[in-house]
Amino acid sequence: MRHPFRVREIAAQAGLSEATVDRALHGREGVRPSTARQVERAIADLQRQADQLQLGGRTWTLDVVVQAPLRFSVEVRAALEAELPGLRPAVVRARFHLLEGQDGAGPAPVVAALRKAVRSRSDGVVLKAPQHPDVVAAVAELAAAGVPVVTLVTDLPGSARVAYTGLDNRGAGRTAAHLVDQWLGAAPPRDHAEDPHAGSLRGGLLHGHRARVLVVRSGGADLGEDERAEGFTEVLGPREVIEVVDDEQRPGVVVDGVRWVLASAGGPAVAAVYAMYAGAGGAARVLDSLAAAGQHPRVVVVHDLAAEHLALLRAGRVSAVLHHDLRTHLRRAARVLLQARGALPGPARSWAAPVQVVTRFNVPLR
């Protein structure tokens, strides 16, 4: 039982005499197994308390770099600020670099924020950014400077980040496909002789002659969305899938996309909508555009339990919301960064959370 504590401290923690503790520590005769275990527990308790004192002995500064629509960035700030008190005895301060605009805004603002974190002696970085070689290179610079990086919500595989925390995006796409298939009913097998041109859209989404599914995604390079699309493809039955783009900076884009789809593509009506991305008001604009053309999808699945999606859910216009708790992700991200700095015990590990399916019958308290 190697330890840094004095016999007197262990005896006081265990409620035993110093002589008994000394015999237990040196493996002498006359010590019952239960007493030895009591001494071991006392040492473990003292170690945890020492770790807490060391953790609270300084202030840890984390940088949060997020390139996303402002609505999501504000949610990240609020979620982390709500979790910071729960990290005590660690005293953690956050510096936010909220880069307004969609992921397609380019990597330069992200790279600048990451290099600033190196210069300002950051203790760790929480990063939500598009996959780009310049961003990966900047993460490598941070790692070389001893600053750990945890990616949030969308990962940077192949980079020097220490871990990923966020949604299991592939699992979320699979879940969306399963819900669509279950609510629409089983689709018959695809007859390739009927459809010799069956191929794929960006992300590998399937074509077919059966019930049409409208998929909404952003226009930027987002690995998380690519993973959702791949998972959706893996599980979805042989149905025709049409893709449109939403853009929070240009609200009319998704409306134009839906109108173009309705005007240019023949075949069955849109039976389902999967919005793997929806900017502010985007889901409502998609549904309003379909309704204006006399189309009312039987299944609508969206991501994120934003207030507008909750209202659509309660109104019966959305079937299910695929929800993930940002507070949980950010709490884990902060803990992983402290582990990477040696301030908390345990290895710095990635954590991909399973998605929660929310209907109007199980809306969580917020």
Short mmCIF file of C-alpha atoms in Angstrom, two decimals:
data_model
loop_
_atom_site.label_atom_id
_atom_site.label_comp_id
_atom_site.label_asym_id
_atom_site.label_seq_id
_atom_site.Cartn_x
_atom_site.Cartn_y
_atom_site.Cartn_z
CA MET A 1 0.00 0.00 0.00
CA ARG A 2 2.19 2.83 -1.29
CA HIS A 3 0.95 6.28 -0.28
CA PRO A 4 2.20 9.79 0.61
CA PHE A 5 0.31 10.04 3.93
CA ARG A 6 1.51 9.84 7.53
CA VAL A 7 0.35 7.02 9.77
CA ARG A 8 -1.35 9.56 12.01
CA GLU A 9 -3.45 10.88 9.10
CA ILE A 10 -4.50 7.40 8.01
CA ALA A 11 -5.38 6.40 11.56
CA ALA A 12 -7.57 9.48 12.00
CA GLN A 13 -9.34 8.85 8.67
CA ALA A 14 -9.88 5.14 9.41
CA GLY A 15 -10.82 5.56 13.08
CA LEU A 16 -8.08 3.12 14.15
CA SER A 17 -5.06 3.33 16.39
CA GLU A 18 -1.72 4.29 14.89
CA ALA A 19 -0.26 0.96 15.99
CA THR A 20 -2.97 -0.97 14.14
CA VAL A 21 -2.47 1.09 10.98
CA ASP A 22 1.29 0.58 11.17
CA ARG A 23 0.86 -3.20 11.42
CA ALA A 24 -1.57 -3.18 8.46
CA LEU A 25 0.73 -1.06 6.32
CA HIS A 26 3.68 -3.36 6.92
CA GLY A 27 1.75 -6.61 6.58
CA ARG A 28 2.44 -7.80 10.08
CA GLU A 29 0.51 -10.58 11.77
CA GLY A 30 -2.56 -9.97 13.86
CA VAL A 31 -4.41 -7.69 11.40
CA ARG A 32 -7.81 -8.91 10.30
CA PRO A 33 -8.66 -8.69 6.56
CA SER A 34 -11.54 -6.32 7.37
CA THR A 35 -9.12 -4.00 9.17
CA ALA A 36 -6.70 -4.05 6.23
CA ARG A 37 -9.55 -3.11 3.90
CA GLN A 38 -10.52 -0.29 6.27
CA VAL A 39 -6.97 1.08 6.04
CA GLU A 40 -7.05 0.81 2.23
CA ARG A 41 -10.33 2.74 2.08
CA ALA A 42 -8.90 5.44 4.34
CA ILE A 43 -5.89 5.87 2.04
CA ALA A 44 -8.19 6.08 -1.00
CA ASP A 45 -10.33 8.71 0.75
CA LEU A 46 -7.27 10.76 1.66
CA GLN A 47 -6.03 10.57 -1.93
CA ARG A 48 -9.34 11.83 -3.33
CA GLN A 49 -9.36 14.69 -0.85
CA ALA A 50 -5.77 15.59 -1.77
CA ASP A 51 -6.70 15.57 -5.46
CA GLN A 52 -9.61 17.93 -4.76
CA LEU A 53 -7.41 20.33 -2.80
CA GLN A 54 -4.85 20.35 -5.60
CA LEU A 55 -7.60 20.83 -8.20
CA GLY A 56 -9.01 23.82 -6.37
CA GLY A 57 -5.63 25.41 -5.81
CA ARG A 58 -5.52 27.20 -9.16
CA THR A 59 -7.77 28.61 -11.87
CA TRP A 60 -8.11 26.69 -15.13
CA THR A 61 -8.82 28.67 -18.29
CA LEU A 62 -10.56 26.93 -21.17
CA ASP A 63 -11.14 28.41 -24.62
CA VAL A 64 -14.36 27.56 -26.44
CA VAL A 65 -14.07 28.00 -30.22
CA VAL A 66 -17.34 27.52 -32.09
CA GLN A 67 -17.99 28.21 -35.75
CA ALA A 68 -21.73 27.80 -36.21
CA PRO A 69 -24.92 29.82 -36.58
CA LEU A 70 -25.29 32.31 -33.73
CA ARG A 71 -28.29 30.45 -32.30
CA PHE A 72 -26.20 27.33 -31.64
CA SER A 73 -23.21 29.30 -30.37
CA VAL A 74 -25.38 31.04 -27.79
CA GLU A 75 -26.71 27.65 -26.65
CA VAL A 76 -23.12 26.41 -26.20
CA ARG A 77 -22.22 29.44 -24.09
CA ALA A 78 -25.31 29.07 -21.88
CA ALA A 79 -24.80 25.31 -21.47
CA LEU A 80 -21.16 25.58 -20.39
CA GLU A 81 -21.79 28.50 -18.05
CA ALA A 82 -24.54 26.46 -16.39
CA GLU A 83 -22.13 23.54 -15.88
CA LEU A 84 -19.07 25.43 -14.59
CA PRO A 85 -20.25 25.53 -10.95
CA GLY A 86 -20.64 21.74 -11.02
CA LEU A 87 -16.92 21.33 -11.78
CA ARG A 88 -15.93 22.49 -8.28
CA PRO A 89 -13.59 22.20 -6.48
CA ALA A 90 -11.95 23.02 -9.82
CA VAL A 91 -12.18 26.73 -10.56
CA VAL A 92 -12.73 26.92 -14.31
CA ARG A 93 -13.11 30.03 -16.42
CA ALA A 94 -14.16 29.99 -20.05
CA ARG A 95 -13.19 32.36 -22.85
CA PHE A 96 -15.66 32.18 -25.71
CA HIS A 97 -14.76 32.65 -29.38
CA LEU A 98 -18.18 32.45 -31.04
CA LEU A 99 -17.63 32.84 -34.76
CA GLU A 100 -20.95 33.78 -36.26
CA GLY A 101 -21.92 32.23 -39.56
CA GLN A 102 -22.32 28.75 -40.89
CA ASP A 103 -19.52 26.26 -41.24
CA GLY A 104 -19.06 27.37 -44.84
CA ALA A 105 -17.59 30.67 -43.64
CA GLY A 106 -14.11 29.20 -44.08
CA PRO A 107 -11.36 28.09 -41.69
CA ALA A 108 -9.46 31.38 -41.24
CA PRO A 109 -11.43 32.68 -38.20
CA VAL A 110 -11.13 29.29 -36.48
CA VAL A 111 -7.39 29.07 -37.11
CA ALA A 112 -6.90 32.61 -35.77
CA ALA A 113 -8.84 31.78 -32.59
CA LEU A 114 -6.87 28.57 -32.04
CA ARG A 115 -3.53 30.34 -32.45
CA LYS A 116 -4.69 33.02 -30.02
CA ALA A 117 -5.40 30.26 -27.49
CA VAL A 118 -1.77 29.12 -27.79
CA ARG A 119 -0.47 32.65 -27.20
CA SER A 120 -2.78 33.26 -24.24
CA ARG A 121 -1.65 30.13 -22.35
CA SER A 122 -4.90 28.25 -22.58
CA ASP A 123 -5.35 25.15 -20.42
CA GLY A 124 -7.48 23.50 -23.06
CA VAL A 125 -9.79 24.11 -26.01
CA VAL A 126 -13.32 22.97 -26.77
CA LEU A 127 -13.68 23.13 -30.56
CA LYS A 128 -16.65 22.96 -32.92
CA ALA A 129 -15.39 23.61 -36.44
CA PRO A 130 -15.59 22.18 -39.96
CA GLN A 131 -13.14 19.56 -41.12
CA HIS A 132 -10.41 21.43 -42.98
CA PRO A 133 -6.64 20.86 -43.33
CA ASP A 134 -5.89 24.32 -41.89
CA VAL A 135 -7.98 23.58 -38.79
CA VAL A 136 -6.30 20.19 -38.37
CA ALA A 137 -2.89 21.88 -38.64
CA ALA A 138 -3.86 24.46 -36.01
CA VAL A 139 -4.96 21.66 -33.65
CA ALA A 140 -1.52 20.08 -34.17
CA GLU A 141 0.10 23.41 -33.16
CA LEU A 142 -1.94 23.40 -29.96
CA ALA A 143 -0.94 19.82 -29.18
CA ALA A 144 2.72 20.66 -29.75
CA ALA A 145 2.36 23.55 -27.29
CA GLY A 146 0.85 21.21 -24.69
CA VAL A 147 -2.71 22.53 -25.05
CA PRO A 148 -5.27 19.68 -25.31
CA VAL A 149 -8.23 20.00 -27.67
CA VAL A 150 -11.63 18.30 -27.35
CA THR A 151 -13.94 18.42 -30.37
CA LEU A 152 -17.62 19.08 -29.75
CA VAL A 153 -20.63 17.74 -31.71
CA THR A 154 -18.61 17.27 -34.92
CA ASP A 155 -15.25 15.51 -34.86
CA LEU A 156 -11.89 16.03 -36.57
CA PRO A 157 -10.66 12.46 -37.10
CA GLY A 158 -6.98 12.21 -37.87
CA SER A 159 -6.21 15.40 -35.95
CA ALA A 160 -4.22 15.74 -32.73
CA ARG A 161 -7.35 16.33 -30.63
CA VAL A 162 -7.41 14.27 -27.42
CA ALA A 163 -11.09 13.30 -27.52
CA TYR A 164 -14.53 13.89 -29.04
CA THR A 165 -17.65 14.63 -26.99
CA GLY A 166 -21.09 14.95 -28.49
CA LEU A 167 -23.80 13.11 -30.30
CA ASP A 168 -23.37 9.71 -31.93
CA ASN A 169 -24.19 11.18 -35.33
CA ARG A 170 -24.22 7.92 -37.26
CA GLY A 171 -26.53 6.43 -34.65
CA ALA A 172 -28.79 9.47 -34.92
CA GLY A 173 -29.08 9.01 -38.69
CA ARG A 174 -29.90 5.34 -38.23
CA THR A 175 -32.54 6.23 -35.66
CA ALA A 176 -34.13 8.75 -38.04
CA ALA A 177 -34.30 6.15 -40.82
CA HIS A 178 -35.81 3.59 -38.48
CA LEU A 179 -38.52 6.03 -37.40
CA VAL A 180 -39.31 6.94 -41.02
CA ASP A 181 -39.56 3.28 -42.03
CA GLN A 182 -41.68 2.33 -39.01
CA TRP A 183 -44.16 5.16 -39.45
CA LEU A 184 -44.41 4.88 -43.24
CA GLY A 185 -44.64 1.11 -43.18
CA ALA A 186 -42.33 -1.42 -44.77
CA ALA A 187 -41.24 -0.57 -48.31
CA PRO A 188 -41.10 -3.41 -50.85
CA PRO A 189 -37.65 -4.46 -52.11
CA ARG A 190 -36.12 -2.27 -54.81
CA ASP A 191 -36.45 -3.64 -58.34
CA HIS A 192 -33.25 -2.56 -60.08
CA ALA A 193 -34.74 -3.58 -63.44
CA GLU A 194 -37.35 -0.83 -62.92
CA ASP A 195 -34.73 1.73 -61.92
CA PRO A 196 -31.47 1.16 -63.83
CA HIS A 197 -30.25 4.64 -62.91
CA ALA A 198 -30.54 4.19 -59.13
CA GLY A 199 -27.57 5.98 -57.61
CA SER A 200 -26.78 8.24 -54.70
CA LEU A 201 -26.83 11.86 -53.73
CA ARG A 202 -24.18 13.59 -51.60
CA GLY A 203 -23.80 11.59 -48.41
CA GLY A 204 -24.88 8.34 -50.09
CA LEU A 205 -28.65 8.90 -49.86
CA LEU A 206 -30.70 6.36 -51.79
CA HIS A 207 -33.00 6.80 -54.78
CA GLY A 208 -35.98 4.57 -55.49
CA HIS A 209 -39.52 4.64 -56.93
CA ARG A 210 -41.26 4.37 -53.56
CA ALA A 211 -42.37 6.94 -50.94
CA ARG A 212 -40.34 10.11 -51.29
CA VAL A 213 -38.26 11.43 -48.36
CA LEU A 214 -37.03 15.03 -48.19
CA VAL A 215 -33.70 15.48 -46.38
CA VAL A 216 -32.62 18.92 -45.18
CA ARG A 217 -28.96 19.66 -44.43
CA SER A 218 -26.63 22.65 -44.31
CA GLY A 219 -24.50 23.81 -47.19
CA GLY A 220 -21.23 23.64 -45.24
CA ALA A 221 -18.66 20.86 -44.84
CA ASP A 222 -19.88 19.17 -41.66
CA LEU A 223 -18.60 15.72 -40.77
CA GLY A 224 -21.41 15.28 -38.25
CA GLU A 225 -24.01 15.69 -40.99
CA ASP A 226 -22.08 13.35 -43.28
CA GLU A 227 -22.18 10.72 -40.52
CA ARG A 228 -25.91 11.26 -40.03
CA ALA A 229 -26.44 10.83 -43.78
CA GLU A 230 -24.39 7.62 -43.83
CA GLY A 231 -26.35 6.20 -40.91
CA PHE A 232 -29.62 7.20 -42.56
CA THR A 233 -28.59 5.40 -45.74
CA GLU A 234 -27.61 2.24 -43.89
CA VAL A 235 -31.05 1.72 -42.37
CA LEU A 236 -33.56 3.43 -44.67
CA GLY A 237 -35.67 1.20 -46.90
CA PRO A 238 -35.73 1.61 -50.69
CA ARG A 239 -37.36 5.00 -50.89
CA GLU A 240 -36.63 8.00 -53.08
CA VAL A 241 -34.63 10.63 -51.20
CA ILE A 242 -34.33 14.26 -52.29
CA GLU A 243 -31.96 16.69 -50.63
CA VAL A 244 -32.35 20.42 -50.02
CA VAL A 245 -30.06 22.90 -48.28
CA ASP A 246 -30.97 25.22 -45.42
CA ASP A 247 -28.95 28.33 -44.60
CA GLU A 248 -29.56 30.41 -41.48
CA GLN A 249 -27.95 33.42 -43.14
CA ARG A 250 -30.30 33.17 -46.16
CA PRO A 251 -33.74 31.96 -45.01
CA GLY A 252 -35.16 31.85 -48.54
CA VAL A 253 -32.71 29.20 -49.72
CA VAL A 254 -34.55 26.24 -48.24
CA VAL A 255 -37.90 27.54 -49.54
CA ASP A 256 -36.48 27.85 -53.06
CA GLY A 257 -35.04 24.35 -52.72
CA VAL A 258 -38.36 22.82 -51.75
CA ARG A 259 -40.18 24.64 -54.55
CA TRP A 260 -37.60 23.45 -57.05
CA VAL A 261 -38.00 19.87 -55.88
CA LEU A 262 -41.78 20.04 -56.15
CA ALA A 263 -41.64 21.65 -59.59
CA SER A 264 -38.94 19.50 -61.16
CA ALA A 265 -39.38 15.99 -59.79
CA GLY A 266 -42.24 13.69 -60.68
CA GLY A 267 -43.42 10.68 -58.73
CA PRO A 268 -45.15 10.32 -55.38
CA ALA A 269 -45.69 13.09 -52.86
CA VAL A 270 -43.21 13.80 -50.07
CA ALA A 271 -44.14 11.28 -47.39
CA ALA A 272 -41.43 12.12 -44.85
CA VAL A 273 -38.99 14.88 -43.92
CA TYR A 274 -35.71 14.36 -42.10
CA ALA A 275 -34.11 17.69 -41.11
CA MET A 276 -30.62 16.69 -40.03
CA TYR A 277 -29.96 20.44 -40.01
CA ALA A 278 -32.49 23.23 -39.64
CA GLY A 279 -31.59 26.86 -39.13
CA ALA A 280 -33.82 29.20 -37.16
CA GLY A 281 -37.33 28.73 -38.55
CA GLY A 282 -36.05 26.34 -41.21
CA ALA A 283 -38.26 23.38 -40.29
CA ALA A 284 -41.38 25.54 -40.32
CA ARG A 285 -40.43 27.03 -43.70
CA VAL A 286 -40.00 23.55 -45.18
CA LEU A 287 -43.39 22.39 -43.86
CA ASP A 288 -45.12 25.62 -44.94
CA SER A 289 -43.69 25.28 -48.47
CA LEU A 290 -44.93 21.70 -48.71
CA ALA A 291 -48.34 22.64 -47.34
CA ALA A 292 -48.64 25.44 -49.92
CA ALA A 293 -48.28 22.75 -52.57
CA GLY A 294 -50.90 20.57 -50.90
CA GLN A 295 -48.38 18.12 -49.43
CA HIS A 296 -48.48 17.09 -45.77
CA PRO A 297 -45.75 14.57 -44.85
CA ARG A 298 -46.83 11.72 -42.59
CA VAL A 299 -43.47 11.69 -40.79
CA VAL A 300 -41.29 14.67 -39.82
CA VAL A 301 -38.08 14.11 -37.84
CA VAL A 302 -35.87 17.04 -36.82
CA HIS A 303 -32.76 17.54 -34.69
CA ASP A 304 -32.43 19.60 -31.49
CA LEU A 305 -35.12 20.51 -29.00
CA ALA A 306 -35.12 24.22 -29.79
CA ALA A 307 -38.19 26.24 -28.78
CA GLU A 308 -39.48 26.38 -32.36
CA HIS A 309 -39.17 22.62 -32.77
CA LEU A 310 -40.91 22.06 -29.46
CA ALA A 311 -43.81 24.24 -30.66
CA LEU A 312 -44.03 22.24 -33.92
CA LEU A 313 -43.93 19.00 -31.94
CA ARG A 314 -46.79 20.06 -29.66
CA ALA A 315 -48.78 21.27 -32.66
CA GLY A 316 -48.47 17.85 -34.28
CA ARG A 317 -46.47 19.12 -37.27
CA VAL A 318 -43.31 17.29 -36.16
CA SER A 319 -43.38 13.58 -35.31
CA ALA A 320 -40.16 13.34 -33.30
CA VAL A 321 -37.18 15.44 -32.26
CA LEU A 322 -33.75 13.81 -32.02
CA HIS A 323 -32.37 15.47 -28.92
CA HIS A 324 -28.93 15.59 -27.33
CA ASP A 325 -28.06 17.46 -24.16
CA LEU A 326 -25.40 20.12 -24.76
CA ARG A 327 -24.88 20.57 -21.04
CA THR A 328 -23.86 16.94 -20.67
CA HIS A 329 -21.49 17.18 -23.65
CA LEU A 330 -19.82 20.34 -22.34
CA ARG A 331 -19.50 19.02 -18.80
CA ARG A 332 -17.74 15.95 -20.16
CA ALA A 333 -15.58 18.08 -22.47
CA ALA A 334 -14.38 20.19 -19.53
CA ARG A 335 -13.65 17.09 -17.43
CA VAL A 336 -11.72 15.48 -20.29
CA LEU A 337 -9.57 18.59 -20.66
CA LEU A 338 -8.82 18.57 -16.92
CA GLN A 339 -7.92 14.87 -17.20
CA ALA A 340 -5.64 15.64 -20.12
CA ARG A 341 -3.86 18.22 -17.93
CA GLY A 342 -3.52 15.71 -15.09
CA ALA A 343 -5.83 17.69 -12.82
CA LEU A 344 -8.36 14.85 -12.64
CA PRO A 345 -7.65 11.11 -12.51
CA GLY A 346 -8.40 8.85 -15.43
CA PRO A 347 -7.65 8.84 -19.16
CA ALA A 348 -9.03 11.43 -21.57
CA ARG A 349 -11.53 9.41 -23.60
CA SER A 350 -14.02 10.21 -26.33
CA TRP A 351 -17.72 9.93 -25.59
CA ALA A 352 -20.42 9.76 -28.25
CA ALA A 353 -23.86 10.02 -26.65
CA PRO A 354 -26.84 8.06 -27.94
CA VAL A 355 -29.64 10.22 -29.29
CA GLN A 356 -32.86 10.70 -27.34
CA VAL A 357 -36.12 10.38 -29.28
CA VAL A 358 -38.58 13.00 -28.04
CA THR A 359 -42.26 12.93 -28.97
CA ARG A 360 -45.03 15.12 -27.62
CA PHE A 361 -45.56 12.49 -24.93
CA ASN A 362 -42.07 12.57 -23.34
CA VAL A 363 -40.79 16.15 -23.61
CA PRO A 364 -38.00 16.52 -21.02
CA LEU A 365 -38.05 19.26 -18.42
CA ARG A 366 -35.69 22.08 -19.38
#
